[in-house]
Coordinates of N, CA and C in Angstrom, one line a residue:
M1 N -18.7 -3.5 28.3 CA -18.4 -2.1 27.3 C -19.9 -2.1 27.5
N2 N -20.4 -0.5 28.0 CA -20.8 -0.3 27.5 C -21.5 0.5 26.0
E3 N -22.7 -0.5 25.5 CA -22.2 -0.3 24.0 C -23.4 0.9 23.5
Q4 N -24.5 2.2 24.0 CA -24.6 2.8 24.1 C -24.2 4.0 23.4
N5 N -24.4 4.5 22.1 CA -23.3 5.6 21.5 C -22.2 4.7 20.9
H6 N -22.3 3.7 20.5 CA -21.1 2.9 20.1 C -21.0 2.1 18.8
E7 N -21.2 2.6 17.3 CA -21.0 2.0 16.7 C -21.4 0.6 16.0
A8 N -22.4 -0.8 15.9 CA -21.9 -2.0 15.3 C -22.7 -1.9 14.3
V9 N -21.9 -2.9 14.2 CA -22.7 -3.9 12.4 C -22.4 -5.9 13.0
N10 N -23.7 -5.7 12.1 CA -24.0 -7.4 12.8 C -23.1 -7.7 10.9
I11 N -23.3 -8.8 10.5 CA -22.4 -9.7 9.6 C -23.1 -11.1 10.3
D12 N -23.9 -11.2 8.5 CA -23.9 -12.8 8.6 C -22.7 -13.9 9.0
L13 N -23.3 -15.0 9.3 CA -21.3 -16.2 9.5 C -22.3 -17.2 8.3
S14 N -21.2 -17.9 7.9 CA -21.7 -19.2 7.0 C -21.8 -20.9 9.1
N15 N -23.0 -21.8 7.9 CA -23.0 -22.6 8.5 C -21.8 -23.0 8.9
D16 N -20.1 -23.2 9.0 CA -19.2 -23.2 8.5 C -18.5 -23.3 9.9
V17 N -19.3 -22.0 9.5 CA -18.7 -21.3 11.0 C -19.4 -20.8 12.1
I18 N -19.9 -20.9 12.6 CA -21.7 -21.1 13.2 C -21.4 -23.1 13.5
Y19 N -20.9 -23.6 12.7 CA -20.0 -24.3 13.6 C -18.9 -24.9 14.0
L20 N -17.7 -24.8 13.6 CA -16.5 -24.5 14.5 C -17.2 -24.2 16.5
W21 N -17.8 -23.0 15.7 CA -18.2 -22.6 16.7 C -19.2 -22.6 17.8
E22 N -20.0 -23.7 17.6 CA -20.8 -24.4 18.3 C -19.9 -25.2 19.5
E23 N -19.2 -26.2 17.9 CA -17.9 -27.0 18.2 C -16.9 -26.7 19.3
N24 N -16.3 -25.2 19.3 CA -15.5 -24.9 19.8 C -14.2 -25.7 19.2
D25 N -13.7 -26.1 18.0 CA -13.1 -26.5 17.0 C -11.8 -25.6 17.6
E26 N -10.4 -26.0 17.1 CA -9.4 -24.8 17.4 C -9.4 -23.5 16.0
S27 N -10.3 -24.4 14.5 CA -9.6 -23.8 13.6 C -10.8 -22.8 13.9
K28 N -11.8 -22.1 14.1 CA -13.0 -21.3 14.6 C -11.8 -20.3 14.2
Y29 N -10.9 -19.6 15.1 CA -9.9 -18.0 14.7 C -9.9 -17.6 13.8
S30 N -9.2 -19.2 12.7 CA -9.1 -18.4 11.4 C -9.6 -18.8 10.1
E31 N -11.1 -19.7 10.5 CA -12.3 -19.9 9.7 C -12.7 -18.1 9.9
L32 N -12.9 -17.8 11.0 CA -13.8 -16.8 11.2 C -12.8 -14.9 10.3
K33 N -11.6 -15.0 10.1 CA -11.5 -14.3 10.4 C -10.7 -14.7 8.9
K34 N -11.2 -15.6 8.1 CA -11.4 -15.6 6.3 C -12.7 -15.4 6.1
E35 N -13.2 -15.4 6.9 CA -14.8 -15.2 6.6 C -15.8 -13.2 6.5
L36 N -14.6 -13.4 7.3 CA -15.1 -11.2 7.0 C -13.5 -10.3 6.3
Q37 N -12.7 -11.5 5.9 CA -11.3 -10.2 5.1 C -12.1 -9.8 3.9
Y38 N -13.5 -10.0 3.7 CA -14.3 -10.0 2.8 C -15.3 -9.7 2.7
S39 N -15.1 -9.3 3.6 CA -16.6 -8.7 3.8 C -17.3 -7.0 3.6
E40 N -18.1 -7.6 3.0 CA -18.7 -5.6 2.6 C -19.5 -4.9 3.2
D41 N -20.2 -5.6 4.4 CA -20.7 -4.8 5.4 C -19.3 -4.6 6.7
L42 N -18.7 -5.1 6.3 CA -18.0 -4.8 7.4 C -16.6 -4.0 6.9
V43 N -16.1 -3.4 5.4 CA -15.7 -2.2 5.0 C -16.2 -1.0 5.4
T44 N -18.0 -1.3 4.9 CA -18.8 -0.1 5.1 C -18.4 0.7 6.4
F45 N -18.8 -1.2 7.2 CA -18.4 -0.2 8.9 C -17.2 0.6 9.2
L46 N -15.8 -0.2 8.4 CA -15.0 1.0 8.5 C -14.8 2.2 8.3
S47 N -15.2 2.6 6.9 CA -15.8 3.8 6.3 C -16.7 4.9 7.3
R48 N -16.9 3.8 8.2 CA -17.2 5.2 9.2 C -16.1 6.0 10.3
Y49 N -15.2 5.7 10.3 CA -14.5 5.3 10.6 C -13.4 7.7 10.4
Q50 N -13.9 6.5 9.2 CA -12.6 7.8 7.8 C -13.0 9.2 8.2
K51 N -12.5 10.1 7.9 CA -12.2 11.3 8.2 C -12.9 11.6 6.1
E52 N -14.6 12.7 6.3 CA -15.6 12.4 5.6 C -14.2 13.5 3.8
R53 N -14.7 12.6 3.1 CA -14.0 12.2 1.8 C -13.2 11.1 1.2
W54 N -12.8 10.1 2.8 CA -12.1 9.0 2.8 C -12.9 7.9 3.4
V55 N -12.3 7.1 2.6 CA -13.2 5.5 2.5 C -12.9 4.9 2.1
A56 N -12.9 3.5 3.7 CA -12.4 1.9 3.6 C -12.4 1.4 2.2
D57 N -11.7 1.2 1.7 CA -11.5 0.5 0.4 C -11.1 -1.4 0.8
S58 N -9.9 -1.8 1.4 CA -9.8 -3.1 1.5 C -9.0 -3.4 3.5
I59 N -10.4 -4.8 3.1 CA -9.9 -5.1 5.1 C -7.8 -5.8 5.0
N60 N -7.2 -5.8 5.2 CA -5.5 -6.1 4.9 C -6.1 -7.6 5.7
D61 N -6.0 -7.6 7.1 CA -5.5 -8.4 7.8 C -6.1 -8.4 9.5
I62 N -6.9 -9.4 9.5 CA -8.0 -9.4 11.2 C -6.7 -10.9 11.6
D63 N -6.6 -10.4 13.4 CA -6.1 -10.6 14.0 C -6.6 -11.2 15.2
I64 N -7.4 -11.5 15.9 CA -7.9 -11.8 17.8 C -6.5 -11.5 18.6
T65 N -7.7 -10.4 19.6 CA -6.1 -9.7 20.6 C -6.2 -10.9 20.9
E66 N -5.0 -10.3 23.0 CA -4.6 -11.4 23.6 C -6.3 -11.0 24.7
N67 N -7.1 -10.6 24.3 CA -8.1 -10.4 24.5 C -9.2 -11.4 23.7
P68 N -9.6 -12.0 23.9 CA -10.2 -12.9 22.8 C -11.9 -12.6 22.1
N69 N -12.6 -11.5 23.6 CA -13.6 -10.8 22.3 C -12.8 -10.1 21.9
E70 N -12.3 -9.8 20.9 CA -11.9 -8.5 20.4 C -11.2 -8.4 18.7
L71 N -10.8 -7.8 18.0 CA -10.7 -8.2 16.4 C -9.4 -6.9 16.7
H72 N -8.0 -7.4 15.8 CA -7.7 -6.1 15.0 C -7.8 -6.0 14.0
I73 N -7.8 -5.2 13.2 CA -8.6 -5.3 11.8 C -7.6 -3.4 11.3
D74 N -6.7 -4.5 10.4 CA -6.2 -3.6 9.7 C -6.8 -3.6 8.0
Y75 N -6.8 -2.2 7.7 CA -7.3 -2.1 6.6 C -7.0 -0.4 6.0
T76 N -7.3 -0.8 4.2 CA -6.2 -0.1 3.6 C -7.6 1.2 3.0
I77 N -6.7 2.6 3.2 CA -8.2 3.8 2.6 C -7.8 4.6 1.6
K78 N -8.7 5.1 1.2 CA -8.9 5.9 0.2 C -9.5 7.1 -0.5
F79 N -9.0 8.0 -0.6 CA -9.9 9.0 -0.7 C -11.0 8.5 -1.7
F80 N -12.6 9.7 -1.9 CA -14.2 8.9 -2.0 C -13.7 8.1 -3.6
N81 N -12.6 9.2 -4.5 CA -12.7 8.7 -5.6 C -12.0 7.9 -6.4
G82 N -11.5 7.3 -5.7 CA -10.9 6.1 -6.3 C -9.4 6.2 -6.1
C83 N -8.8 7.6 -6.1 CA -8.1 8.0 -6.1 C -6.4 7.8 -4.3
R84 N -5.2 7.0 -4.3 CA -4.6 7.1 -2.9 C -4.4 7.8 -2.6
D85 N -3.4 8.6 -1.9 CA -2.8 10.1 -1.1 C -1.3 9.5 -1.3
L86 N -0.5 9.6 -2.8 CA 1.0 9.1 -2.3 C 2.2 9.4 -1.4
D87 N 0.9 10.9 -1.0 CA 2.0 11.2 -0.4 C 1.5 11.2 1.7
S88 N 0.9 10.3 2.3 CA 0.9 9.4 3.8 C 0.1 8.8 3.2
E89 N -0.2 7.8 4.3 CA 0.0 6.5 4.3 C -2.0 6.3 4.6
N90 N -1.1 5.0 3.7 CA -3.0 5.0 3.3 C -3.6 3.7 3.5
D91 N -3.4 3.3 5.4 CA -3.4 2.6 6.0 C -3.6 2.9 7.5
D92 N -4.9 2.4 8.2 CA -5.8 2.8 9.5 C -5.7 1.1 10.1
F93 N -5.8 0.9 11.1 CA -6.5 -0.4 12.0 C -8.1 0.1 13.4
I94 N -8.0 -1.0 13.5 CA -9.4 -0.3 14.8 C -9.2 -1.0 15.4
V95 N -9.7 -1.4 16.3 CA -9.7 -2.9 17.9 C -11.1 -2.0 17.5
V96 N -12.3 -4.0 17.7 CA -13.6 -3.8 18.0 C -13.5 -5.6 18.6
N97 N -14.9 -4.5 19.5 CA -15.4 -6.1 20.1 C -16.5 -7.3 19.2
Y98 N -16.4 -7.3 20.1 CA -17.5 -9.5 19.2 C -17.6 -9.8 19.8
K99 N -19.3 -10.4 18.9 CA -20.4 -11.5 19.7 C -20.7 -12.0 18.6
I100 N -20.3 -13.8 18.9 CA -21.4 -14.3 18.0 C -22.7 -14.6 18.3
N101 N -23.6 -14.8 18.2 CA -24.1 -15.5 18.0 C -25.2 -16.9 17.3
L102 N -25.4 -17.7 17.8 CA -25.6 -18.6 17.5 C -26.6 -19.4 17.0
E103 N -28.1 -18.2 17.0 CA -28.6 -18.6 17.0 C -29.5 -18.1 15.6
S104 N -28.6 -16.8 15.5 CA -29.3 -15.6 14.4 C -28.1 -15.4 13.2
F105 N -27.1 -16.2 13.4 CA -26.3 -17.2 12.1 C -25.6 -15.9 12.8
E106 N -24.6 -14.5 13.8 CA -24.7 -13.7 12.6 C -23.6 -12.6 13.9
I107 N -22.4 -12.8 13.2 CA -21.3 -11.8 14.5 C -21.8 -10.9 14.9
E108 N -22.1 -10.1 16.3 CA -21.9 -8.7 16.2 C -20.6 -8.4 16.3
I109 N -20.0 -6.9 15.6 CA -18.7 -5.5 15.9 C -19.6 -4.9 16.6
I110 N -18.6 -4.6 16.8 CA -18.6 -3.3 18.2 C -17.9 -1.7 18.5
G111 N -17.6 -0.6 17.7 CA -16.5 -0.1 17.1 C -17.6 1.1 18.6
K112 N -15.9 1.6 19.0 CA -15.7 3.0 20.4 C -16.6 4.1 19.2
P113 N -17.3 4.5 20.2 CA -17.5 5.4 18.6 C -17.1 6.9 18.0
I114 N -17.3 7.1 16.8 CA -17.1 7.7 16.7 C -16.3 9.3 17.3
P115 N -14.8 8.5 16.7 CA -14.1 10.7 16.9 C -15.3 11.7 17.1
E116 N -15.5 12.9 17.0 CA -15.3 13.8 16.4 C -14.8 14.7 15.0
E117 N -13.8 14.5 16.0 CA -12.8 15.2 14.6 C -12.8 14.7 12.9
R118 N -13.2 12.6 13.4 CA -13.9 12.0 12.5 C -14.8 12.8 11.4
S119 N -15.7 13.6 11.7 CA -16.7 13.9 11.1 C -16.6 15.3 10.6
T120 N -15.7 16.3 10.2 CA -15.7 17.1 10.3 C -14.9 16.7 8.1
F121 N -15.1 16.9 7.7 CA -14.2 17.3 6.0 C -12.6 18.6 6.2
E122 N -11.0 17.9 6.7 CA -9.6 19.0 7.1 C -9.3 19.0 5.1
E123 N -8.3 20.2 5.2 CA -8.1 20.0 4.3 C -6.3 19.5 3.9
F124 N -6.2 18.9 3.1 CA -5.1 18.7 3.0 C -3.5 19.7 2.3

């Protein structure tokens, strides 16, 4: 994938996850998912894809896709003031690529360019 113009974020990983990755342990994916589930950096990254005045609130689930270099992330969104729109869906998802850097103890999450329609406020 050409990473030019793509959104990306680097997130520090624990020594435990890096060790599992180095050892190619079968639990490496489940431990990676657990660690990313509560990452504020990942929530901030997901907020970049929301319409103005909406933000990502929390991560609901993370799955490894059939392509082992992709993550499917389900998350909850909210209006910037903390209110939820009771008349619409408050969930979204994204599929991103990722790379584990064993030397820097990081995961780089790479998303597609932000859609232009997400960059302007729309009346509800």
